[in-house]
The first five atom37 places (N, CA, C, CB, O) and aatype in JSON, in Angstrom:
{
  "aatype": [12, 0, 0, 12, 2, 14, 0, 0, 0, 19, 19, 17, 19, 9, 10, 10, 7, 10, 14, 9, 7, 13, 0, 13, 10, 0, 10, 15, 1, 10, 15, 15, 14, 14, 0, 0, 16, 7, 7, 3, 10, 3, 16, 2, 6, 5, 1, 7, 14, 1, 15],
  "atom_mask": [
    [1, 1, 1, 1, 1],
    [1, 1, 1, 1, 1],
    [1, 1, 1, 1, 1],
    [1, 1, 1, 1, 1],
    [1, 1, 1, 1, 1],
    [1, 1, 1, 1, 1],
    [1, 1, 1, 1, 1],
    [1, 1, 1, 1, 1],
    [1, 1, 1, 1, 1],
    [1, 1, 1, 1, 1],
    [1, 1, 1, 1, 1],
    [1, 1, 1, 1, 1],
    [1, 1, 1, 1, 1],
    [1, 1, 1, 1, 1],
    [1, 1, 1, 1, 1],
    [1, 1, 1, 1, 1],
    [1, 1, 1, 0, 1],
    [1, 1, 1, 1, 1],
    [1, 1, 1, 1, 1],
    [1, 1, 1, 1, 1],
    [1, 1, 1, 0, 1],
    [1, 1, 1, 1, 1],
    [1, 1, 1, 1, 1],
    [1, 1, 1, 1, 1],
    [1, 1, 1, 1, 1],
    [1, 1, 1, 1, 1],
    [1, 1, 1, 1, 1],
    [1, 1, 1, 1, 1],
    [1, 1, 1, 1, 1],
    [1, 1, 1, 1, 1],
    [1, 1, 1, 1, 1],
    [1, 1, 1, 1, 1],
    [1, 1, 1, 1, 1],
    [1, 1, 1, 1, 1],
    [1, 1, 1, 1, 1],
    [1, 1, 1, 1, 1],
    [1, 1, 1, 1, 1],
    [1, 1, 1, 0, 1],
    [1, 1, 1, 0, 1],
    [1, 1, 1, 1, 1],
    [1, 1, 1, 1, 1],
    [1, 1, 1, 1, 1],
    [1, 1, 1, 1, 1],
    [1, 1, 1, 1, 1],
    [1, 1, 1, 1, 1],
    [1, 1, 1, 1, 1],
    [1, 1, 1, 1, 1],
    [1, 1, 1, 0, 1],
    [1, 1, 1, 1, 1],
    [1, 1, 1, 1, 1],
    [1, 1, 1, 1, 1]
  ],
  "atom_positions": [
    [[0.83, -1.19, 0.0], [0.0, 0.0, 0.0], [0.87, 1.25, 0.0], [-0.95, 0.0, 1.22], [0.54, 2.25, -0.63]],
    [[1.99, 1.19, 0.7], [2.85, 2.37, 0.76], [3.6, 2.57, -0.55], [3.85, 2.24, 1.91], [4.0, 3.69, -0.88]],
    [[3.78, 1.48, -1.32], [4.51, 1.58, -2.58], [3.55, 1.83, -3.74], [5.33, 0.32, -2.84], [3.71, 1.23, -4.81]],
    [[2.57, 2.69, -3.54], [1.61, 2.99, -4.59], [2.13, 4.13, -5.45], [0.22, 3.35, -3.99], [2.65, 5.13, -4.94]],
    [[1.99, 3.98, -6.76], [2.46, 5.05, -7.65], [1.5, 6.23, -7.59], [2.59, 4.54, -9.09], [0.33, 6.05, -7.28]],
    [[1.97, 7.44, -7.88], [1.14, 8.65, -7.74], [-0.12, 8.61, -8.59], [1.94, 9.87, -8.1], [-1.17, 9.1, -8.16]],
    [[-0.05, 8.04, -9.78], [-1.23, 8.02, -10.65], [-2.36, 7.2, -10.01], [-0.87, 7.44, -12.03], [-3.52, 7.61, -10.05]],
    [[-2.01, 6.05, -9.43], [-3.04, 5.23, -8.8], [-3.59, 5.94, -7.56], [-2.46, 3.84, -8.41], [-4.78, 5.82, -7.25]],
    [[-2.75, 6.67, -6.86], [-3.23, 7.41, -5.69], [-4.23, 8.47, -6.1], [-2.06, 8.05, -4.93], [-5.25, 8.66, -5.44]],
    [[-3.96, 9.17, -7.2], [-4.88, 10.2, -7.69], [-6.2, 9.57, -8.09], [-4.27, 10.98, -8.88], [-7.27, 10.11, -7.78]],
    [[-6.14, 8.42, -8.79], [-7.37, 7.75, -9.21], [-8.19, 7.34, -8.0], [-7.05, 6.53, -10.08], [-9.41, 7.49, -7.99]],
    [[-7.52, 6.81, -6.96], [-8.26, 6.38, -5.77], [-8.87, 7.57, -5.04], [-7.33, 5.61, -4.83], [-9.99, 7.47, -4.54]],
    [[-8.15, 8.68, -4.99], [-8.69, 9.86, -4.31], [-9.93, 10.36, -5.05], [-7.63, 10.98, -4.23], [-10.91, 10.75, -4.42]],
    [[-9.89, 10.36, -6.38], [-11.05, 10.82, -7.16], [-12.22, 9.85, -6.98], [-10.69, 10.95, -8.66], [-13.35, 10.29, -6.75]],
    [[-11.96, 8.55, -7.07], [-13.05, 7.57, -6.97], [-13.67, 7.59, -5.57], [-12.53, 6.16, -7.29], [-14.88, 7.41, -5.43]],
    [[-12.85, 7.8, -4.54], [-13.4, 7.83, -3.19], [-14.0, 9.2, -2.87], [-12.32, 7.48, -2.17], [-14.91, 9.29, -2.05]],
    [[-13.5, 10.25, -3.49], [-13.98, 11.59, -3.18], [-15.3, 11.93, -3.85], [0.0, 0.0, 0.0], [-16.07, 12.73, -3.32]],
    [[-15.59, 11.32, -5.0], [-16.84, 11.64, -5.69], [-18.06, 11.26, -4.87], [-16.88, 10.94, -7.03], [-18.92, 12.12, -4.67]],
    [[-18.19, 10.02, -4.38], [-19.38, 9.69, -3.58], [-19.46, 10.51, -2.29], [-19.37, 8.21, -3.23], [-20.55, 10.89, -1.87]],
    [[-18.3, 10.79, -1.68], [-18.32, 11.58, -0.45], [-18.79, 13.0, -0.76], [-16.92, 11.61, 0.21], [-19.57, 13.58, 0.0]],
    [[-18.32, 13.54, -1.86], [-18.73, 14.9, -2.23], [-20.21, 14.96, -2.56], [0.0, 0.0, 0.0], [-20.9, 15.91, -2.16]],
    [[-20.71, 13.96, -3.28], [-22.13, 13.96, -3.61], [-22.98, 13.78, -2.37], [-22.44, 12.85, -4.62], [-24.04, 14.4, -2.25]],
    [[-22.54, 12.93, -1.44], [-23.31, 12.74, -0.21], [-23.31, 14.03, 0.61], [-22.72, 11.58, 0.62], [-24.35, 14.4, 1.17]],
    [[-22.17, 14.72, 0.69], [-22.11, 15.97, 1.44], [-23.0, 17.03, 0.8], [-20.66, 16.48, 1.54], [-23.67, 17.79, 1.5]],
    [[-22.99, 17.08, -0.54], [-23.83, 18.06, -1.24], [-25.31, 17.76, -1.01], [-23.52, 18.07, -2.74], [-26.09, 18.68, -0.77]],
    [[-25.69, 16.49, -1.08], [-27.1, 16.13, -0.88], [-27.52, 16.43, 0.55], [-27.33, 14.64, -1.2], [-28.62, 16.93, 0.78]],
    [[-26.65, 16.14, 1.52], [-27.0, 16.42, 2.91], [-27.12, 17.92, 3.16], [-25.97, 15.82, 3.86], [-28.02, 18.36, 3.88]],
    [[-26.24, 18.7, 2.58], [-26.3, 20.14, 2.8], [-27.54, 20.75, 2.13], [-25.03, 20.82, 2.27], [-28.1, 21.72, 2.63]],
    [[-27.96, 20.17, 1.01], [-29.16, 20.68, 0.35], [-30.41, 20.25, 1.1], [-29.22, 20.2, -1.11], [-31.37, 21.01, 1.2]],
    [[-30.43, 19.03, 1.63], [-31.61, 18.55, 2.33], [-31.78, 19.23, 3.68], [-31.55, 17.05, 2.51], [-32.9, 19.42, 4.14]],
    [[-30.68, 19.6, 4.31], [-30.77, 20.17, 5.65], [-31.03, 21.67, 5.62], [-29.49, 19.89, 6.41], [-31.07, 22.3, 6.68]],
    [[-31.2, 22.26, 4.43], [-31.46, 23.7, 4.35], [-32.94, 23.93, 4.09], [-30.61, 24.36, 3.25], [-33.4, 23.71, 2.97]],
    [[-33.71, 24.38, 5.08], [-35.17, 24.55, 4.94], [-35.57, 25.56, 3.85], [-35.74, 25.0, 6.26], [-36.61, 25.34, 3.23]],
    [[-34.83, 26.65, 3.58], [-35.3, 27.62, 2.58], [-35.41, 27.06, 1.17], [-34.39, 28.8, 2.57], [-35.7, 27.82, 0.24]],
    [[-35.19, 25.77, 0.97], [-35.37, 25.2, -0.36], [-36.84, 25.21, -0.78], [-34.82, 23.77, -0.41], [-37.15, 25.03, -1.95]],
    [[-37.76, 25.43, 0.18], [-39.18, 25.45, -0.14], [-39.56, 26.71, -0.91], [-40.01, 25.36, 1.14], [-40.63, 26.76, -1.51]],
    [[-38.7, 27.73, -0.9], [-39.0, 28.97, -1.6], [-38.6, 28.9, -3.07], [-38.3, 30.14, -0.91], [-38.73, 29.88, -3.79]],
    [[-38.12, 27.75, -3.51], [-37.77, 27.6, -4.92], [-36.3, 27.32, -5.14], [0.0, 0.0, 0.0], [-35.86, 27.26, -6.29]],
    [[-35.53, 27.14, -4.1], [-34.12, 26.83, -4.28], [-33.24, 27.93, -3.72], [0.0, 0.0, 0.0], [-33.48, 29.11, -3.96]],
    [[-32.2, 27.54, -2.97], [-31.36, 28.55, -2.34], [-30.44, 29.24, -3.35], [-30.52, 27.92, -1.24], [-30.31, 30.46, -3.34]],
    [[-29.81, 28.43, -4.23], [-28.79, 29.01, -5.1], [-29.4, 30.0, -6.09], [-28.05, 27.9, -5.85], [-28.85, 31.08, -6.31]],
    [[-30.54, 29.64, -6.67], [-31.14, 30.54, -7.67], [-31.59, 31.85, -7.04], [-32.32, 29.85, -8.36], [-31.31, 32.92, -7.58]],
    [[-32.28, 31.77, -5.92], [-32.81, 32.99, -5.31], [-31.68, 33.85, -4.79], [-33.78, 32.64, -4.16], [-31.76, 35.08, -4.86]],
    [[-30.61, 33.24, -4.29], [-29.5, 34.05, -3.79], [-28.81, 34.78, -4.94], [-28.5, 33.18, -3.03], [-28.39, 35.93, -4.79]],
    [[-28.68, 34.12, -6.08], [-28.0, 34.77, -7.2], [-28.86, 35.89, -7.78], [-27.66, 33.75, -8.28], [-28.33, 36.87, -8.29]],
    [[-30.18, 35.74, -7.72], [-31.04, 36.76, -8.3], [-31.2, 37.95, -7.35], [-32.41, 36.16, -8.64], [-31.13, 39.1, -7.78]],
    [[-31.42, 37.68, -6.06], [-31.72, 38.77, -5.13], [-30.47, 39.39, -4.54], [-32.6, 38.25, -4.02], [-30.5, 40.56, -4.13]],
    [[-29.38, 38.64, -4.48], [-28.2, 39.14, -3.81], [-28.25, 38.82, -2.33], [0.0, 0.0, 0.0], [-29.02, 37.96, -1.92]],
    [[-27.46, 39.5, -1.53], [-27.45, 39.22, -0.09], [-28.8, 39.55, 0.55], [-26.35, 40.03, 0.61], [-29.52, 40.42, 0.08]],
    [[-29.12, 38.83, 1.62], [-30.42, 39.03, 2.25], [-30.41, 40.17, 3.26], [-30.86, 37.75, 2.94], [-31.47, 40.59, 3.72]],
    [[-29.25, 40.69, 3.59], [-29.19, 41.72, 4.63], [-29.61, 43.08, 4.08], [-27.76, 41.8, 5.22], [-29.61, 44.07, 4.82]]
  ]
}
């Protein structure tokens, strides 16, 4: 395991990071209640800051 070439290490990091990233993105989207107003990203880009 320690004698792994860099290319294989990069491939493993990408393959393991994709599901983790998608799970984190799905959890962050599900745990945000303002999604009922039509989506956080779209409304924030259109309206700007809420303050």
